Coordinates of C-alpha atoms in Angstrom, one line a residue:
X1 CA 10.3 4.2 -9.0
X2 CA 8.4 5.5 -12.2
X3 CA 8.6 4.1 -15.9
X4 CA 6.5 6.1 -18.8
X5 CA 6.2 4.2 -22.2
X6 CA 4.9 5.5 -25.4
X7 CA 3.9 3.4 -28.6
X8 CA 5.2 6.2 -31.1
X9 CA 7.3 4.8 -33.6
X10 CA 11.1 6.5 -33.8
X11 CA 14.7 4.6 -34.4
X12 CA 17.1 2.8 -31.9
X13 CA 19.7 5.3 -33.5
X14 CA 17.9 8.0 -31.1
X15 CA 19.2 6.3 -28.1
X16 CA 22.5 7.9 -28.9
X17 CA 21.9 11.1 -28.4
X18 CA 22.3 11.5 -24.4
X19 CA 19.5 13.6 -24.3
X20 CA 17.3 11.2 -25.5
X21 CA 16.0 7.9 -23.2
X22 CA 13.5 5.6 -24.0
X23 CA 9.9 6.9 -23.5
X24 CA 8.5 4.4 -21.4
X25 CA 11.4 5.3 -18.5
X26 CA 12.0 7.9 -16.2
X27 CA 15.0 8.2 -14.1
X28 CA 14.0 7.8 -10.3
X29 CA 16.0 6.7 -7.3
X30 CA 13.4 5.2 -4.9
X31 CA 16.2 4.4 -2.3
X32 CA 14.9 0.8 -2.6
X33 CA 17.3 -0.2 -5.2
X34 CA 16.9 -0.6 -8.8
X35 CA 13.9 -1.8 -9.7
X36 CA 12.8 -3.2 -14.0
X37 CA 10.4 -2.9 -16.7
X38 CA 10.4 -5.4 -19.2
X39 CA 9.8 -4.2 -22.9
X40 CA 8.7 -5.9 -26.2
X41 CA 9.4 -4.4 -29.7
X42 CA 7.4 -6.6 -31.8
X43 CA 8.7 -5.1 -34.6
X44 CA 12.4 -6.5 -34.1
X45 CA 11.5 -9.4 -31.8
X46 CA 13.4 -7.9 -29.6
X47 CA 13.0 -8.1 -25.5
X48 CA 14.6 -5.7 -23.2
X49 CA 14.8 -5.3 -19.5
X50 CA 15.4 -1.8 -17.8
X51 CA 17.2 -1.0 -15.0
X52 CA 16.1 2.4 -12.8
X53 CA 18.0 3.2 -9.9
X54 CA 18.6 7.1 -10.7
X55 CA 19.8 6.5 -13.7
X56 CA 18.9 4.4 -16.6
X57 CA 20.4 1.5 -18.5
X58 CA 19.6 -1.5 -20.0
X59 CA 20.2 -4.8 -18.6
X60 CA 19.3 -7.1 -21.1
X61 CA 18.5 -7.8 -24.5
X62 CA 17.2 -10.9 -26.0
X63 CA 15.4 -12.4 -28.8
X64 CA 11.4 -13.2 -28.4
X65 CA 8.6 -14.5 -30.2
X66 CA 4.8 -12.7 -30.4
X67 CA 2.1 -13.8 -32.3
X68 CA 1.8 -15.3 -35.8
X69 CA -0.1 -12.5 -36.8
X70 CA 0.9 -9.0 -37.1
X71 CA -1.1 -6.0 -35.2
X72 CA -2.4 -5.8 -31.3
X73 CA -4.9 -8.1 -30.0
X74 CA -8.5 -7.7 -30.4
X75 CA -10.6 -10.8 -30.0
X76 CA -10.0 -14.2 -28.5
X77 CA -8.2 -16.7 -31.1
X78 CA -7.1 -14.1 -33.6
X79 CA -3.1 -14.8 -32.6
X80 CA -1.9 -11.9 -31.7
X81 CA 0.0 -10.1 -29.3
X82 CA -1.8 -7.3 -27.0
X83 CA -0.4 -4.1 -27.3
X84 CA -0.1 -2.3 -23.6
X85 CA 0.7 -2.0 -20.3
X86 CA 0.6 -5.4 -18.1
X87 CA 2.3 -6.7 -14.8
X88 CA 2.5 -10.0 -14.2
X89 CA 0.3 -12.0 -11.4
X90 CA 1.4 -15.6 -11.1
X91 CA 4.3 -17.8 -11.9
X92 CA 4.0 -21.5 -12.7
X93 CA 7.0 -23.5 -12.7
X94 CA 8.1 -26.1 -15.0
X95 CA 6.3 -29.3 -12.8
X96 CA 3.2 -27.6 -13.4
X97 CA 3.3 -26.9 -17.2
X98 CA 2.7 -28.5 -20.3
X99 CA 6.0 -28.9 -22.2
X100 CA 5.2 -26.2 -24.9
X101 CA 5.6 -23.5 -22.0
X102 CA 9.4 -24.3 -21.7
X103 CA 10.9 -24.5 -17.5
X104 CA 8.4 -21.2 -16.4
X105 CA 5.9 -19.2 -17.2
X106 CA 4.5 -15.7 -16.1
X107 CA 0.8 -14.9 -16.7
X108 CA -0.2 -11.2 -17.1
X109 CA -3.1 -9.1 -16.2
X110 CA -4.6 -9.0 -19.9
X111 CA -6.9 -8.0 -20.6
X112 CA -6.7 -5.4 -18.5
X113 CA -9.5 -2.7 -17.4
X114 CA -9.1 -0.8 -20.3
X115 CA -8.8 -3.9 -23.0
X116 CA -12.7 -4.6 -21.2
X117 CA -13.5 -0.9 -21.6
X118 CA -12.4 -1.4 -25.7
X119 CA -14.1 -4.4 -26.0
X120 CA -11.0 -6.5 -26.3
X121 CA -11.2 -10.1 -25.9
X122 CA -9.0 -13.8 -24.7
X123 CA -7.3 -14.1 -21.4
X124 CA -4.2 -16.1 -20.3
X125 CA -1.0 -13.8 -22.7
X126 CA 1.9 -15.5 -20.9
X127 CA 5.7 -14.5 -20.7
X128 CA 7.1 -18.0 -20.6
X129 CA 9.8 -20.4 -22.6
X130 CA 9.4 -23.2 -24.7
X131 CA 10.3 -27.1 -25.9
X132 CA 11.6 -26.0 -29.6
X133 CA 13.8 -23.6 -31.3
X134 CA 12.8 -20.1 -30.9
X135 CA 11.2 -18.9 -34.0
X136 CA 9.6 -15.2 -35.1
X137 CA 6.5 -14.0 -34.5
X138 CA 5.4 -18.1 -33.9
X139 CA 3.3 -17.7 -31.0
X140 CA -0.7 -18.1 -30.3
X141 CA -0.3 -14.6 -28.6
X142 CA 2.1 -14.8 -26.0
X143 CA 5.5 -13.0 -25.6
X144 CA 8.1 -16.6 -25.7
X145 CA 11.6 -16.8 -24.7
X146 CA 14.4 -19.3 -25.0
X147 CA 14.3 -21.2 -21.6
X148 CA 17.6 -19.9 -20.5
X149 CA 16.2 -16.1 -20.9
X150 CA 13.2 -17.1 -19.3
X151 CA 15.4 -18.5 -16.4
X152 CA 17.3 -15.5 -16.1
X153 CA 14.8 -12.3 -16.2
X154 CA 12.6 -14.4 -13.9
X155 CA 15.0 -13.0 -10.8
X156 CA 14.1 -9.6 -12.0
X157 CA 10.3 -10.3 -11.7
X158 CA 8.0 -8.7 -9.0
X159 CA 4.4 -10.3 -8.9
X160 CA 2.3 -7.1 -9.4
X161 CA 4.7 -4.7 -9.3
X162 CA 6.7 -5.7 -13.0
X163 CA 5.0 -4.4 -16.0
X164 CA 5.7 -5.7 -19.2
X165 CA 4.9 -2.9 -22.3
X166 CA 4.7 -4.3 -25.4
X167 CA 4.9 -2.1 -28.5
X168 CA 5.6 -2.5 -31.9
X169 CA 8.1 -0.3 -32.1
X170 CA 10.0 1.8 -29.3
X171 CA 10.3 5.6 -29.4
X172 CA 13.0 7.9 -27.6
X173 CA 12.0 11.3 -26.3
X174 CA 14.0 14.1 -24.3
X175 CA 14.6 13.5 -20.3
X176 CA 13.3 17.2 -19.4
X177 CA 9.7 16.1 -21.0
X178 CA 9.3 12.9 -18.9
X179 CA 10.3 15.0 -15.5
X180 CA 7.1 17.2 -16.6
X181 CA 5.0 14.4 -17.0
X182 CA 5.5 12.8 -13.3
X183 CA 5.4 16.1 -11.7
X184 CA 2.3 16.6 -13.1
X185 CA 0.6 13.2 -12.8
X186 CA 2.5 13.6 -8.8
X187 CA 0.5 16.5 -8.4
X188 CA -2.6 15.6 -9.3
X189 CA -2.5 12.5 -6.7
X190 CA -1.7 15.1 -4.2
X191 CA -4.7 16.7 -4.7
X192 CA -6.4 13.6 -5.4
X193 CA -5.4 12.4 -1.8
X194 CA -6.6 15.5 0.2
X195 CA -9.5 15.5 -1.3
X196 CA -10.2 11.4 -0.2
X197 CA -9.0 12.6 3.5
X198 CA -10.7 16.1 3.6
X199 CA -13.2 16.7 0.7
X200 CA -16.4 16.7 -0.2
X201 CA -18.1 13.6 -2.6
X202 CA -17.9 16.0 -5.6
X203 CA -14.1 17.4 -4.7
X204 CA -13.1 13.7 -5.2
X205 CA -14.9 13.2 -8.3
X206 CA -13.5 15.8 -9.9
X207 CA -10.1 13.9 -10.7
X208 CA -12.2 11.7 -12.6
X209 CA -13.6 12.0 -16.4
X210 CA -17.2 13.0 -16.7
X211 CA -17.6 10.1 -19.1
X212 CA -16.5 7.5 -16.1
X213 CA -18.8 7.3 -12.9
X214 CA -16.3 5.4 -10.4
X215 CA -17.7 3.6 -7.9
X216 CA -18.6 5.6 -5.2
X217 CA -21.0 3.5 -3.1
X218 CA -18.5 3.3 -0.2
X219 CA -18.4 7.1 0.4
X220 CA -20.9 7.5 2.9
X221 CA -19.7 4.7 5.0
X222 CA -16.0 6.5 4.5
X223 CA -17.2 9.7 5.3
X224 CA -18.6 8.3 9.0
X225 CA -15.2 6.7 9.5
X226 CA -13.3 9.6 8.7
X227 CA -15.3 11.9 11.0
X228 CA -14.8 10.0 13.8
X229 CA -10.6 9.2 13.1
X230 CA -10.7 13.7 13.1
X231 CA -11.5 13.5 16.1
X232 CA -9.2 11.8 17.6
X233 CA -5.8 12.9 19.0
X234 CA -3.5 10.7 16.9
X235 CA -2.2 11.5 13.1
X236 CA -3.9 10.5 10.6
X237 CA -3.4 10.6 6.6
X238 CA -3.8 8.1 3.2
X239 CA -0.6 7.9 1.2
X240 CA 0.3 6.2 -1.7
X241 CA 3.6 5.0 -2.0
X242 CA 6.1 3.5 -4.8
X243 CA 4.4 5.2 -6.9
X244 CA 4.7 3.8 -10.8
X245 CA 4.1 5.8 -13.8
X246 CA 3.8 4.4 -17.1
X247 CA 2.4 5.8 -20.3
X248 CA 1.4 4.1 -23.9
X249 CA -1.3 5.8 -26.8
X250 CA -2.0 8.7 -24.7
X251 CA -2.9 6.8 -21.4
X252 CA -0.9 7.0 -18.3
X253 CA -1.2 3.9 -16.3
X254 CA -0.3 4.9 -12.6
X255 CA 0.5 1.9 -10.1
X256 CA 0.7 2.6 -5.6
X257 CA 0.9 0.8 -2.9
X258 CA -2.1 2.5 -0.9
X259 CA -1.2 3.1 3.3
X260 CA -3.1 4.2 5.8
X261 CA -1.3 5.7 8.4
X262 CA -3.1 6.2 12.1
X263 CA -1.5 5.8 15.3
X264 CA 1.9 5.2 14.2
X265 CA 1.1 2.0 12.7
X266 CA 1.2 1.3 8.6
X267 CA -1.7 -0.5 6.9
X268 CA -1.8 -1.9 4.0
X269 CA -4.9 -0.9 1.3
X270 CA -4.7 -2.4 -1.3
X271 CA -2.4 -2.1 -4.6
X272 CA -3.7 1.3 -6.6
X273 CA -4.0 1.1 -10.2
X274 CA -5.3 4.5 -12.2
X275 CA -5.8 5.3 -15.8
X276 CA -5.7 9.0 -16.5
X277 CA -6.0 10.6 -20.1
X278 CA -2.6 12.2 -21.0
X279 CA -4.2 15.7 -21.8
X280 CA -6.3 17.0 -19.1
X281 CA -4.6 14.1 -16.8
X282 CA -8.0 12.7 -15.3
X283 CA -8.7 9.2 -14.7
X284 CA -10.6 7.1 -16.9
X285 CA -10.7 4.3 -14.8
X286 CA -9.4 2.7 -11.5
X287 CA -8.8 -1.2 -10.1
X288 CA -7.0 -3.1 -7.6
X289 CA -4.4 -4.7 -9.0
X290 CA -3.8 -8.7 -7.7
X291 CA -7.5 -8.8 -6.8
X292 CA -8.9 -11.9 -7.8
X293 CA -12.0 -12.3 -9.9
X294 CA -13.8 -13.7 -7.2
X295 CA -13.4 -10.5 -4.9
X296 CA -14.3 -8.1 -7.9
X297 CA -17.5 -10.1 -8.2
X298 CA -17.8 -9.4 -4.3
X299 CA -17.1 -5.8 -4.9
X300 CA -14.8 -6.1 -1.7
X301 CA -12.7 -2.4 -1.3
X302 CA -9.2 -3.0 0.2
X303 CA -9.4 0.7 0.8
X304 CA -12.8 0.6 3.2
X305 CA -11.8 -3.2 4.4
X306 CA -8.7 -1.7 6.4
X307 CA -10.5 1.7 7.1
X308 CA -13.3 -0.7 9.1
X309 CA -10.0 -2.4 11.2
X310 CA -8.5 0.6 12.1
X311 CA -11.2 0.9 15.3
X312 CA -10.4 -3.1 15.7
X313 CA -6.6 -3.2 15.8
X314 CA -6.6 0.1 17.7
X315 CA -9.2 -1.5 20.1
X316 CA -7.1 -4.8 20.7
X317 CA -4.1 -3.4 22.4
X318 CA -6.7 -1.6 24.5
X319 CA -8.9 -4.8 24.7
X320 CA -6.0 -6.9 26.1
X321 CA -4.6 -4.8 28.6
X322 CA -7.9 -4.5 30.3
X323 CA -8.3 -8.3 30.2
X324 CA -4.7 -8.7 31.7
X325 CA -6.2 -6.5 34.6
X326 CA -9.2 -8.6 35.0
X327 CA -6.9 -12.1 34.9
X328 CA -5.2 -11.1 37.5
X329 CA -7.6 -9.8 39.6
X330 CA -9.5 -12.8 38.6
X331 CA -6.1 -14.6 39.9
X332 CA -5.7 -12.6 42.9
X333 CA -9.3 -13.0 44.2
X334 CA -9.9 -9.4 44.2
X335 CA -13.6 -9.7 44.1
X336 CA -14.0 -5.6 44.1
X337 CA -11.4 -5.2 41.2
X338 CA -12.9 -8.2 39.2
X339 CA -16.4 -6.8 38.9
X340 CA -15.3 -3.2 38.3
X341 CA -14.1 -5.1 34.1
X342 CA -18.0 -6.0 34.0
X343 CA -20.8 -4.1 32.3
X344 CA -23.8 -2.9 35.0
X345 CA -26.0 -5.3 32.6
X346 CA -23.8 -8.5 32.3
X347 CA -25.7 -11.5 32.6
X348 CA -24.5 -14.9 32.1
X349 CA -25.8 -18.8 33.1
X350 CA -29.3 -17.1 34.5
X351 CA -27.1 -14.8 36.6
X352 CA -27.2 -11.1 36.7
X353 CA -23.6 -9.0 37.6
X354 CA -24.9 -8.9 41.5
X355 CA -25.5 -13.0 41.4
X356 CA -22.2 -13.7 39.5
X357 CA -19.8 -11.8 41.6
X358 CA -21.2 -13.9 45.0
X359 CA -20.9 -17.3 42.5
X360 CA -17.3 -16.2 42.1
X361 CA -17.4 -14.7 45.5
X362 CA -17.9 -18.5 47.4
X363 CA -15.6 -20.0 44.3
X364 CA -12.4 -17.8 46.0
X365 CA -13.6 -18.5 49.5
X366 CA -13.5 -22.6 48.3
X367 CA -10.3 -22.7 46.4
X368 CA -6.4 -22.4 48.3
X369 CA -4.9 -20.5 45.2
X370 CA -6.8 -19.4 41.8
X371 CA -4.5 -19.0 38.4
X372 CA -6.0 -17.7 35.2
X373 CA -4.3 -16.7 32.1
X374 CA -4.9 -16.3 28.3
X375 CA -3.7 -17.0 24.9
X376 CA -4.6 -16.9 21.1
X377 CA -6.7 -13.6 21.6
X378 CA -8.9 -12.5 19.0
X379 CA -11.0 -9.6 18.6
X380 CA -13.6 -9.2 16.3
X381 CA -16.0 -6.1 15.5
X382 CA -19.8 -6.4 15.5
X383 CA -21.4 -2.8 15.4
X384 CA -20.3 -1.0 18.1
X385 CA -19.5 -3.9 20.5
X386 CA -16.3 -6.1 20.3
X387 CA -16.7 -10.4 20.5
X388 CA -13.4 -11.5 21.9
X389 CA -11.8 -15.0 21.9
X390 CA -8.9 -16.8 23.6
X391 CA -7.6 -19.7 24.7
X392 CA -8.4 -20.0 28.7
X393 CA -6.1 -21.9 31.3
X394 CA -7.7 -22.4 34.7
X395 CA -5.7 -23.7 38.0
X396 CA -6.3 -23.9 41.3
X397 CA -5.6 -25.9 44.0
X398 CA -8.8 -28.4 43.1
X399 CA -8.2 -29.1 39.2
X400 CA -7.1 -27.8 36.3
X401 CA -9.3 -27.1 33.1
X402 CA -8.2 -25.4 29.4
X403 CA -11.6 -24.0 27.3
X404 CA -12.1 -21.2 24.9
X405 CA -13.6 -18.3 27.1
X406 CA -15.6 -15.9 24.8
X407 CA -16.5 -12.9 25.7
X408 CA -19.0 -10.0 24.0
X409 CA -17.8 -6.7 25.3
X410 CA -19.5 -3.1 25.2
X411 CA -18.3 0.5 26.1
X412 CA -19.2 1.8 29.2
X413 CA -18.0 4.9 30.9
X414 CA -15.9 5.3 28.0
X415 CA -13.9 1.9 28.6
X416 CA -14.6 -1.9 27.7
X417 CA -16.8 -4.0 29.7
X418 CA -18.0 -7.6 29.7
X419 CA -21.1 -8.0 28.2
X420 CA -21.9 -11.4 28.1
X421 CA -19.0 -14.4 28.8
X422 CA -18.7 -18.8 28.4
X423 CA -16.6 -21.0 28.2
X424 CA -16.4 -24.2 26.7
X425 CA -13.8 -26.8 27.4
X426 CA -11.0 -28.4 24.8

């Protein structure tokens, strides 16, 4: 589903003319359904809600209130609406309000990366209702709704996926010229994206502006992790997906959900947002979109924090079928079969492998039956060794006990072997 939105001023009368749709929309069908975009006219105080679901119509229109003063937002207290492309992170219901924001509210994202880059200023712009008659252009800065409006597009909301694009006054423009414009920003991801998988440090940073140095500190450890994933047998590739175009004052705002695909599985990396420059279509700036302060401060990459689980989750299926096997050798007193799951260096309670196999060697000898099963695993990654956990039940024909066994593994002979194992009991 793709929107584009332009801030050029033109006449509602335009709408008419079939060729003509609302810039900031592009007819898509996603197969997912329809999905909206919410646009302000300040000049009209005028709301509308957009429907896209391969074609394009409006839903609904309602009145709103912006700021009491005229013009887009450019410093904290000067009461008035930003002008630009937002989505919405968080909604507060009416318990958790003050009464002046009506039954709900929606915070956006302003200001957004570029409002920092322009050297915009104030936080917390709200969609939300109110507690007294709806009057023009009456607000501190927020967009304001009756509460029964506020009630109703709130079911047509999606927490970091809705923008709202608020203008002063909408423009129309030919449906042929907005097909050109996702086909080339499509394109250029395309490229974008085998350059990430298969280029070189400077063929990725040539989608990007030579006045905007991304940051690219995570590109060596990318480049190891995507050396190794080549060379193995199964499929790998990044994608992003649901792809969301928008465009306002020359800037194309372009929202993904970023996948990693390897293995046949699907992970999650991380909502994409770019900012590209509408003339040579290269980006200007990139975030995460739904990342919290806290984690920008942390400089924590979705992208590379999923990249570093792929060994991890790929592991853990291999990681528990080799500790089945050992359970139920363990189980079945195979003493031969037990020690083949532990590495030639294992050591544990001042025993070496040689010792512990003739400790659990006299243990089988001593007990009728042995059982010996596991649950709540968890596998963690620490350099190239793997620290696993679980929830230990032990029976035999003397006592029962329950304990978390933990257990540091290592590759041998290309497969996992205990390193180092306790057990403590619960």
């Amino acid at each position: 589903m793709m929107f584009i939105s332009s801030g050029a001023a033109a006449s509602h009368d335009e709408a008419a003319n079939s060729e003509q749709i609302p810039d900031m929309l592009i007819p898509l069908d996603s197969g997912n359904g329809a999905e909206y975009a919410i646009v302000v006219e300040k000049e009209t105080q005028q709301l509308f809600l957009y429907a896209n679901d391969g074609t394009v119509k409006e839903v609904l229109r309602m009145n709103c209130s912006t700021g009491k003063v005229t013009g887009a937002k450019a410093v904290a207290g000067d009461l008035k609406t930003p002008e630009g492309i937002y989505f919405f992170i968080k909604e507060h219901k009416d318990k958790d309000l003050g009464p002046i924001y009506g039954t709900r509210a929606f915070p956006t994202d302003y200001p957004n990366l570029l409002d920092h880059i322009a050297g915009r200023t104030g936080s917390e712009i709200w969609l939300h209702g109110t507690n007294k008659p709806l009057k023009v252009r009456d607000s501190s800065g927020c967009v304001t709704l009756e509460n029964s409006d506020i009630d109703t597009i709130a079911k047509y909301i999606t927490l970091n996926r809705t923008p709202i694009i608020i203008v002063k006054k909408l423009s129309y423009g030919p449906f042929d010229v907005k097909l050109e414009a996702k086909t080339s920003v499509l394109n250029i991801f395309s490229e974008w994206k085998d350059a990430l998988e298969n280029g070189t440090y400077h063929d990725y940073l040539k989608f990007y502006d030579p006045e905007y140095l991304p940051d690219i500190s995570w590109w060596s450890e990318w480049n190891k992790i995507r050396k190794t994933i080549h060379t193995a047998p199964e499929p790998f590739s990044v994608e992003l997906e649901n792809i969301l175009i928008i465009k306002y004052n020359g800037t194309y705002v372009v929202l993904a959900d970023q996948v990693i695909n390897f293995s046949g599985r699907e992970i999650q990396a991380g909502i994409r947002k770019f900012y590209l420059t509408e003339d040579h279509f290269r980006i200007i700036g990139e975030e995460y979109q739904g990342m919290s302060q806290a984690r920008r401060d942390k400089q924590d990459n979705p992208f590379m924090m999923a990249c570093r689980n792929l060994g991890t989750k790929e592991d853990k299926h291999e990681i528990a079928n080799m500790l089945d096997d050992w359970l139920k050798a363990w189980s079945s007193k195979d003493i031969q079969e037990y020690g083949n799951h532990y590495a030639s260096d294992f050591q544990s309670q001042g025993m070496n492998l040689k010792a512990w196999l003739r400790h659990k060697g006299r243990l089988n000898k001593k007990y009728k039956y042995i059982r010996v099963s596991k649950e709540k695993l968890v596998v963690k990654k620490s350099k190239q060794r793997r620290v696993v956990s679980f929830v230990q039940k032990y029976e035999s024909n003397a006592f029962k006990a329950v304990g978390i066994k933990q257990l540091i593994l290592k590759r041998e002979d290309g497969q996992w072997k205990i390193y180092r194992e306790t057990w403590k009991k619960i």
